[in-house]
């Protein structure tokens, strides 16, 4: 069997899952090497998965001629530069979301990809989730008529440690969490978001303000052709990992997702208690795998990736507008050009 | 048994239900007379329910000395003037929501009530729904900690006939539908809404624009103490009558409502199909009855009503701000003073 | 409006609900009088509902010429004799389930009804539940194909007090609880049960054995045309009142019922807790009302009742066979003739 | 990493899944060789999974000294002889359920295992399902009190082809399907089943009678210490693969399983349609993997397997009693000694 040689950059929680999937569950892939600024971590994962090579830098990884494609799972801040380097080395790329944390960086990355003639997929894995995919099939078949309202909820369960904010290597809530819903909004409604309005809160965790982040947000959306929407994001909802989307159409509607997870219910005089989902790696395990298989298959067969760099930058542009609305206290138009906060200055690879 | 003599004004769909409840299911009440500008309709309901008296005007109804309290179920536009007249006649009042459709009218009505020394309850019946009431009990007991996010959905099922818009006797979507969620927001979060931002759509029914109404809206909320929220309202969601609320707290959360109604599921190779709720009179049948019983009981026993005129005007103020946000395209502060569109000019009683 | 004069016999929990429904919610009925061996109880209910007459005996009730129909809600043991008397007095009858607790009594009662030319309905109110009715509509339309397996669960919540067993005025579990499922089995499968096999348990309450009753049972069914089934009944399931039925057909299936009741779910790190149903008067409130309206309407309009005496005796015959299987430890054929335990000896009316 | 060398016998649908899991998802295992009477099939799977060796006979497989453990996934009829041979060759064994299809064969197999001093696990993978495991944890912690009623449903979805019956290599419904519930019954109730009573049907597929099999069954259970139960099994329920279990305890209860699968619900005016589970390899994917990992881990570390040969023969004894009850039309005591239908005569390995 012909196999795609792959190098993986960044083995935090997310990168490790990609490594496991690539090593064990994607027959068309050969995971050649793992790189991480924390070399001991790279070595450990390589050892666990019986991969021969591990590196402390992306440059070393890219120098390996057996590697034809690179999976980028570093913290958000380093995505864009990593893409530029991988593209310059002629590798195809699967980059975790978000594509970048500034539009300038994102444009730079896309230009590098274009110039090098390589292919880039952005990690919006929800498109591969069986429930979202089934919903989309019906939408594309016209079964709900015209989309009128898009609603999405993305609640993480556990309280992030303060170090996660102090490290300053990831974007705020809109870039790390809501970005998935921005992609869903565009994909499922089949239209672009043209304006957003955000309210946010740090009420129960005021110390986040100094890191320019928030605990939760509600975000209204206006689409180009007249649909409207709302996305709620929450960094620490406590009770569960809860991702659900509803599309209200002119003829019918679709609800995706459920907070119930393991189907065991404990029945007492006080009520019936269901077990809930607790983590994205559990809820979207199938989606991460399907995403990787699809990426590898398309690369091997010279096909375009299913989720493009264009999708990445358009979702990012909504995040940027959302942050502006949050900062300025008024609705903000989504624009895809222009920079907001300058460029990434260095390339580190400490993983997500 | 001591009974409260009641007169009912307006026997549209809602008023008729109140009449039935009063006549049959509220032992402490005696429904003395029914009034409606459409006298034949008043007579028909009176006959069906074996009530002796029916009138074509509120004045005639108020002249009846057996009537100690009045239930107002006219179209929205006539609520305020009806309250003023009933108060002047010394009757206690249960008025359907909204209290009025302008803040000026609302203030006028509340002053009339105050001056006359009568009591006024506004028809936010969801507070009496067993599920909402159970949720509120837990919130009040501190079980969810501090409310952080308030989410509510209110979707009506069937497409309203164009005549409902042409008649121009009711407020737009925020006044007829979302007003319930405004009350829930204040009640469940235990805080005031200080700012709102609305996006609306007429995309699938552009003819509504000329009647200054909309098909659907998403409305972001900012509360005084730091919580945030979103309310989505839909006039014609097609698939069901769907009212659900979620309160995300700092320790735990509560979800209220379900779109499933009659518990019969048809299982085929294509899936399992549940029967859904279709109307507020079905979904909230118990709430309407509990509301009426509580009102009657409190009036008979000289207690204050559970939902006050103050609650009515505060919810109305949010609706006014929401409409302003919709019209002006920017967030709008909730203010409780000042008028927006002038006063009600005439009193008609054609029922809801 | 023409109204049916009704007398009610027995105002325990069930009879009282019938009285309330008749008095308040069945416009075609006039509840003329209430009788109960405990006269004070009859008087209290009459007073609460503003009924003029109350009696301590069925004979007195039957002597009232305004009464055209009788609702019988005494303990099971007295149903048959009450039917005989009411029939002899020329009254139409709605009798609570079971029709009787011996087949001899049941035959005697049906003969009395036939001889008198009156009409008799047996209180299988589940047929009137919106969910069961919706399911039946689909079955009758052929949508599930041929019924293959009938499954039903009937679990009561709270532990019955020992006095309920000591009083010895009701049949055992099969007659008071499972009898509903026997009727559903015949009605939904559209076929007769020809054989049953029962296992029962008193494991957690051995003192019930001396009263010839059980805590729970599982009962296998064999139908005449080849379908099979199982009914589980439980007198004290602790967690909820839980009634559910599944019909597996050759083409599709239908599930009826849900243990969830009030739609409020409390979400904590430990899971999501739903509120459950707790009593038949709550779960089947609509069914009891629809049953009464239908009975009254049919009597007034000289139509046959929807649930017949024949239905009553056939369900009883299954209960008798089930008890025999329980006693003899082997499958038992359902026969509709012959007596089992002799006849009812006296008529008392102490209510359910 | 130390790894357990494994040989797999039989690569039908089930065996192929075990092979995939062993090859890709059980790091402690090395799948050395695959054997199947259909050599081309063995070769195909070996090639797909990049396994070097494939054989047409168990004897060849057992001759391979790198193989320390054997996974048996042949048709039911050949399990016992395969166990005997593998034991004689000194290999540890994971054998698919049922252990055998006669008690004589089962005893012979267990004696062979004992004599050889090897270890044997029987493939009751539901014990490893997260929902069943979570339920069992609560039961073992005493949270439901004393188990009173055990209920289980096992419905396969699609109509089995007639060839599956004609091949005569598997046991009837009780041995292939209900056997899982027999194991759950013993495991979850913590007691032995002492008597069973079965009704079965071939009503919608009478041609099965000639193959001594049935379409569906309801099976009552009596446990030693007083609990009772019922298991329903269905070979072709059409609408879904539906496995659910309920344990009613003296203090609380647990429900396991749900027919809903992919969480996407299509909402139309006709209802809300959920997507359902369709196959055991989907529903129990996690369980099959956890089972294999646990087996391999325990073998590598010289621990006893979690599900024993004893568990296998005790579940089989219930199946034998169930078939006897079905054949004789009366309850049948579960006995663990004695033969029913003689011995397996030849060893073929055509896979499940």
mmCIF file with all atom_site columns, C-alpha atoms in Angstrom, chain A residues 161-258:
data_model
loop_
_atom_site.group_PDB
_atom_site.id
_atom_site.type_symbol
_atom_site.label_atom_id
_atom_site.label_alt_id
_atom_site.label_comp_id
_atom_site.label_asym_id
_atom_site.label_entity_id
_atom_site.label_seq_id
_atom_site.pdbx_PDB_ins_code
_atom_site.Cartn_x
_atom_site.Cartn_y
_atom_site.Cartn_z
_atom_site.occupancy
_atom_site.B_iso_or_equiv
_atom_site.pdbx_formal_charge
_atom_site.auth_seq_id
_atom_site.auth_comp_id
_atom_site.auth_asym_id
_atom_site.auth_atom_id
_atom_site.pdbx_PDB_model_num
ATOM 1  C CA . UNK A 1 161 ? -5.641  26.704 34.940 1.00 0.00 ? 161 UNK A CA 1
ATOM 2  C CA . UNK A 1 162 ? -4.421  30.266 35.130 1.00 0.00 ? 162 UNK A CA 1
ATOM 3  C CA . UNK A 1 163 ? -1.168  29.152 33.485 1.00 0.00 ? 163 UNK A CA 1
ATOM 4  C CA . UNK A 1 164 ? -3.119  28.533 30.299 1.00 0.00 ? 164 UNK A CA 1
ATOM 5  C CA . UNK A 1 165 ? -3.851  32.246 30.184 1.00 0.00 ? 165 UNK A CA 1
ATOM 6  C CA . UNK A 1 166 ? -0.440  33.383 31.398 1.00 0.00 ? 166 UNK A CA 1
ATOM 7  C CA . UNK A 1 167 ? 1.445   31.477 28.729 1.00 0.00 ? 167 UNK A CA 1
ATOM 8  C CA . UNK A 1 168 ? 0.015   33.856 26.158 1.00 0.00 ? 168 UNK A CA 1
ATOM 9  C CA . UNK A 1 169 ? 0.544   31.450 23.283 1.00 0.00 ? 169 UNK A CA 1
ATOM 10 C CA . UNK A 1 170 ? -3.076  31.036 22.260 1.00 0.00 ? 170 UNK A CA 1
ATOM 11 C CA . UNK A 1 171 ? -5.771  33.412 21.148 1.00 0.00 ? 171 UNK A CA 1
ATOM 12 C CA . UNK A 1 172 ? -8.636  34.368 23.429 1.00 0.00 ? 172 UNK A CA 1
ATOM 13 C CA . UNK A 1 173 ? -11.919 32.422 23.629 1.00 0.00 ? 173 UNK A CA 1
ATOM 14 C CA . UNK A 1 174 ? -13.069 33.442 20.128 1.00 0.00 ? 174 UNK A CA 1
ATOM 15 C CA . UNK A 1 175 ? -9.900  32.010 18.563 1.00 0.00 ? 175 UNK A CA 1
ATOM 16 C CA . UNK A 1 176 ? -9.628  28.784 20.511 1.00 0.00 ? 176 UNK A CA 1
ATOM 17 C CA . UNK A 1 177 ? -13.250 27.810 21.038 1.00 0.00 ? 177 UNK A CA 1
ATOM 18 C CA . UNK A 1 178 ? -15.735 29.879 19.034 1.00 0.00 ? 178 UNK A CA 1
ATOM 19 C CA . UNK A 1 179 ? -13.659 29.501 15.880 1.00 0.00 ? 179 UNK A CA 1
ATOM 20 C CA . UNK A 1 180 ? -15.255 26.073 15.374 1.00 0.00 ? 180 UNK A CA 1
ATOM 21 C CA . UNK A 1 181 ? -18.697 27.635 15.404 1.00 0.00 ? 181 UNK A CA 1
ATOM 22 C CA . UNK A 1 182 ? -17.610 30.345 12.976 1.00 0.00 ? 182 UNK A CA 1
ATOM 23 C CA . UNK A 1 183 ? -16.666 27.613 10.557 1.00 0.00 ? 183 UNK A CA 1
ATOM 24 C CA . UNK A 1 184 ? -19.935 25.752 11.165 1.00 0.00 ? 184 UNK A CA 1
ATOM 25 C CA . UNK A 1 185 ? -21.874 28.966 10.609 1.00 0.00 ? 185 UNK A CA 1
ATOM 26 C CA . UNK A 1 186 ? -20.363 29.539 7.177  1.00 0.00 ? 186 UNK A CA 1
ATOM 27 C CA . UNK A 1 187 ? -20.503 25.888 6.205  1.00 0.00 ? 187 UNK A CA 1
ATOM 28 C CA . UNK A 1 188 ? -24.037 25.070 7.327  1.00 0.00 ? 188 UNK A CA 1
ATOM 29 C CA . UNK A 1 189 ? -25.750 28.313 6.386  1.00 0.00 ? 189 UNK A CA 1
ATOM 30 C CA . UNK A 1 190 ? -23.883 28.411 3.082  1.00 0.00 ? 190 UNK A CA 1
ATOM 31 C CA . UNK A 1 191 ? -23.330 32.128 3.414  1.00 0.00 ? 191 UNK A CA 1
ATOM 32 C CA . UNK A 1 192 ? -20.811 34.566 4.816  1.00 0.00 ? 192 UNK A CA 1
ATOM 33 C CA . UNK A 1 193 ? -21.144 36.301 8.176  1.00 0.00 ? 193 UNK A CA 1
ATOM 34 C CA . UNK A 1 194 ? -21.026 40.004 7.518  1.00 0.00 ? 194 UNK A CA 1
ATOM 35 C CA . UNK A 1 195 ? -21.408 41.480 10.988 1.00 0.00 ? 195 UNK A CA 1
ATOM 36 C CA . UNK A 1 196 ? -21.133 40.368 14.595 1.00 0.00 ? 196 UNK A CA 1
ATOM 37 C CA . UNK A 1 197 ? -21.899 41.734 18.024 1.00 0.00 ? 197 UNK A CA 1
ATOM 38 C CA . UNK A 1 198 ? -20.464 40.361 21.251 1.00 0.00 ? 198 UNK A CA 1
ATOM 39 C CA . UNK A 1 199 ? -21.136 40.590 24.924 1.00 0.00 ? 199 UNK A CA 1
ATOM 40 C CA . UNK A 1 200 ? -18.617 38.863 27.157 1.00 0.00 ? 200 UNK A CA 1
ATOM 41 C CA . UNK A 1 201 ? -18.168 38.266 30.841 1.00 0.00 ? 201 UNK A CA 1
ATOM 42 C CA . UNK A 1 202 ? -15.383 37.707 33.334 1.00 0.00 ? 202 UNK A CA 1
ATOM 43 C CA . UNK A 1 203 ? -17.812 38.007 36.199 1.00 0.00 ? 203 UNK A CA 1
ATOM 44 C CA . UNK A 1 204 ? -16.816 34.838 37.997 1.00 0.00 ? 204 UNK A CA 1
ATOM 45 C CA . UNK A 1 205 ? -13.123 35.138 37.123 1.00 0.00 ? 205 UNK A CA 1
ATOM 46 C CA . UNK A 1 206 ? -12.116 38.783 36.963 1.00 0.00 ? 206 UNK A CA 1
ATOM 47 C CA . UNK A 1 207 ? -8.398  37.960 36.826 1.00 0.00 ? 207 UNK A CA 1
ATOM 48 C CA . UNK A 1 208 ? -8.822  36.916 33.182 1.00 0.00 ? 208 UNK A CA 1
ATOM 49 C CA . UNK A 1 209 ? -9.234  40.531 32.129 1.00 0.00 ? 209 UNK A CA 1
ATOM 50 C CA . UNK A 1 210 ? -5.538  41.209 32.484 1.00 0.00 ? 210 UNK A CA 1
ATOM 51 C CA . UNK A 1 211 ? -4.874  38.415 29.969 1.00 0.00 ? 211 UNK A CA 1
ATOM 52 C CA . UNK A 1 212 ? -7.385  39.942 27.563 1.00 0.00 ? 212 UNK A CA 1
ATOM 53 C CA . UNK A 1 213 ? -9.532  36.836 27.770 1.00 0.00 ? 213 UNK A CA 1
ATOM 54 C CA . UNK A 1 214 ? -13.084 36.142 28.976 1.00 0.00 ? 214 UNK A CA 1
ATOM 55 C CA . UNK A 1 215 ? -15.040 33.375 30.659 1.00 0.00 ? 215 UNK A CA 1
ATOM 56 C CA . UNK A 1 216 ? -18.022 33.337 28.331 1.00 0.00 ? 216 UNK A CA 1
ATOM 57 C CA . UNK A 1 217 ? -19.548 35.190 25.434 1.00 0.00 ? 217 UNK A CA 1
ATOM 58 C CA . UNK A 1 218 ? -22.740 35.550 23.460 1.00 0.00 ? 218 UNK A CA 1
ATOM 59 C CA . UNK A 1 219 ? -22.221 36.564 19.883 1.00 0.00 ? 219 UNK A CA 1
ATOM 60 C CA . UNK A 1 220 ? -24.900 37.684 17.479 1.00 0.00 ? 220 UNK A CA 1
ATOM 61 C CA . UNK A 1 221 ? -24.365 37.082 13.771 1.00 0.00 ? 221 UNK A CA 1
ATOM 62 C CA . UNK A 1 222 ? -25.753 38.699 10.659 1.00 0.00 ? 222 UNK A CA 1
ATOM 63 C CA . UNK A 1 223 ? -25.321 36.817 7.395  1.00 0.00 ? 223 UNK A CA 1
ATOM 64 C CA . UNK A 1 224 ? -25.102 38.372 3.924  1.00 0.00 ? 224 UNK A CA 1
ATOM 65 C CA . UNK A 1 225 ? -28.347 37.001 2.545  1.00 0.00 ? 225 UNK A CA 1
ATOM 66 C CA . UNK A 1 226 ? -30.513 37.742 5.570  1.00 0.00 ? 226 UNK A CA 1
ATOM 67 C CA . UNK A 1 227 ? -30.089 34.875 8.020  1.00 0.00 ? 227 UNK A CA 1
ATOM 68 C CA . UNK A 1 228 ? -29.172 35.694 11.607 1.00 0.00 ? 228 UNK A CA 1
ATOM 69 C CA . UNK A 1 229 ? -27.541 33.713 14.364 1.00 0.00 ? 229 UNK A CA 1
ATOM 70 C CA . UNK A 1 230 ? -26.050 33.451 17.802 1.00 0.00 ? 230 UNK A CA 1
ATOM 71 C CA . UNK A 1 231 ? -23.088 31.584 19.190 1.00 0.00 ? 231 UNK A CA 1
ATOM 72 C CA . UNK A 1 232 ? -22.487 31.117 22.883 1.00 0.00 ? 232 UNK A CA 1
ATOM 73 C CA . UNK A 1 233 ? -19.060 30.042 24.103 1.00 0.00 ? 233 UNK A CA 1
ATOM 74 C CA . UNK A 1 234 ? -18.058 29.152 27.614 1.00 0.00 ? 234 UNK A CA 1
ATOM 75 C CA . UNK A 1 235 ? -14.593 28.272 28.904 1.00 0.00 ? 235 UNK A CA 1
ATOM 76 C CA . UNK A 1 236 ? -15.666 26.555 32.132 1.00 0.00 ? 236 UNK A CA 1
ATOM 77 C CA . UNK A 1 237 ? -19.283 25.450 32.179 1.00 0.00 ? 237 UNK A CA 1
ATOM 78 C CA . UNK A 1 238 ? -18.565 22.934 34.941 1.00 0.00 ? 238 UNK A CA 1
ATOM 79 C CA . UNK A 1 239 ? -21.300 20.409 34.198 1.00 0.00 ? 239 UNK A CA 1
ATOM 80 C CA . UNK A 1 240 ? -20.088 19.012 30.861 1.00 0.00 ? 240 UNK A CA 1
ATOM 81 C CA . UNK A 1 241 ? -18.459 19.483 27.500 1.00 0.00 ? 241 UNK A CA 1
ATOM 82 C CA . UNK A 1 242 ? -21.525 20.593 25.628 1.00 0.00 ? 242 UNK A CA 1
ATOM 83 C CA . UNK A 1 243 ? -21.503 21.325 21.901 1.00 0.00 ? 243 UNK A CA 1
ATOM 84 C CA . UNK A 1 244 ? -24.837 21.689 20.135 1.00 0.00 ? 244 UNK A CA 1
ATOM 85 C CA . UNK A 1 245 ? -26.024 23.432 17.001 1.00 0.00 ? 245 UNK A CA 1
ATOM 86 C CA . UNK A 1 246 ? -29.494 24.205 15.682 1.00 0.00 ? 246 UNK A CA 1
ATOM 87 C CA . UNK A 1 247 ? -30.324 25.387 12.183 1.00 0.00 ? 247 UNK A CA 1
ATOM 88 C CA . UNK A 1 248 ? -33.840 26.717 11.805 1.00 0.00 ? 248 UNK A CA 1
ATOM 89 C CA . UNK A 1 249 ? -34.882 26.584 8.177  1.00 0.00 ? 249 UNK A CA 1
ATOM 90 C CA . UNK A 1 250 ? -37.883 27.915 6.322  1.00 0.00 ? 250 UNK A CA 1
ATOM 91 C CA . UNK A 1 251 ? -39.299 24.382 5.929  1.00 0.00 ? 251 UNK A CA 1
ATOM 92 C CA . UNK A 1 252 ? -37.658 22.270 8.631  1.00 0.00 ? 252 UNK A CA 1
ATOM 93 C CA . UNK A 1 253 ? -34.844 22.396 11.147 1.00 0.00 ? 253 UNK A CA 1
ATOM 94 C CA . UNK A 1 254 ? -31.948 20.286 12.346 1.00 0.00 ? 254 UNK A CA 1
ATOM 95 C CA . UNK A 1 255 ? -30.531 19.926 15.834 1.00 0.00 ? 255 UNK A CA 1
ATOM 96 C CA . UNK A 1 256 ? -27.027 18.513 16.195 1.00 0.00 ? 256 UNK A CA 1
ATOM 97 C CA . UNK A 1 257 ? -25.361 17.311 19.364 1.00 0.00 ? 257 UNK A CA 1
ATOM 98 C CA . UNK A 1 258 ? -26.434 16.156 22.778 1.00 0.00 ? 258 UNK A CA 1
#
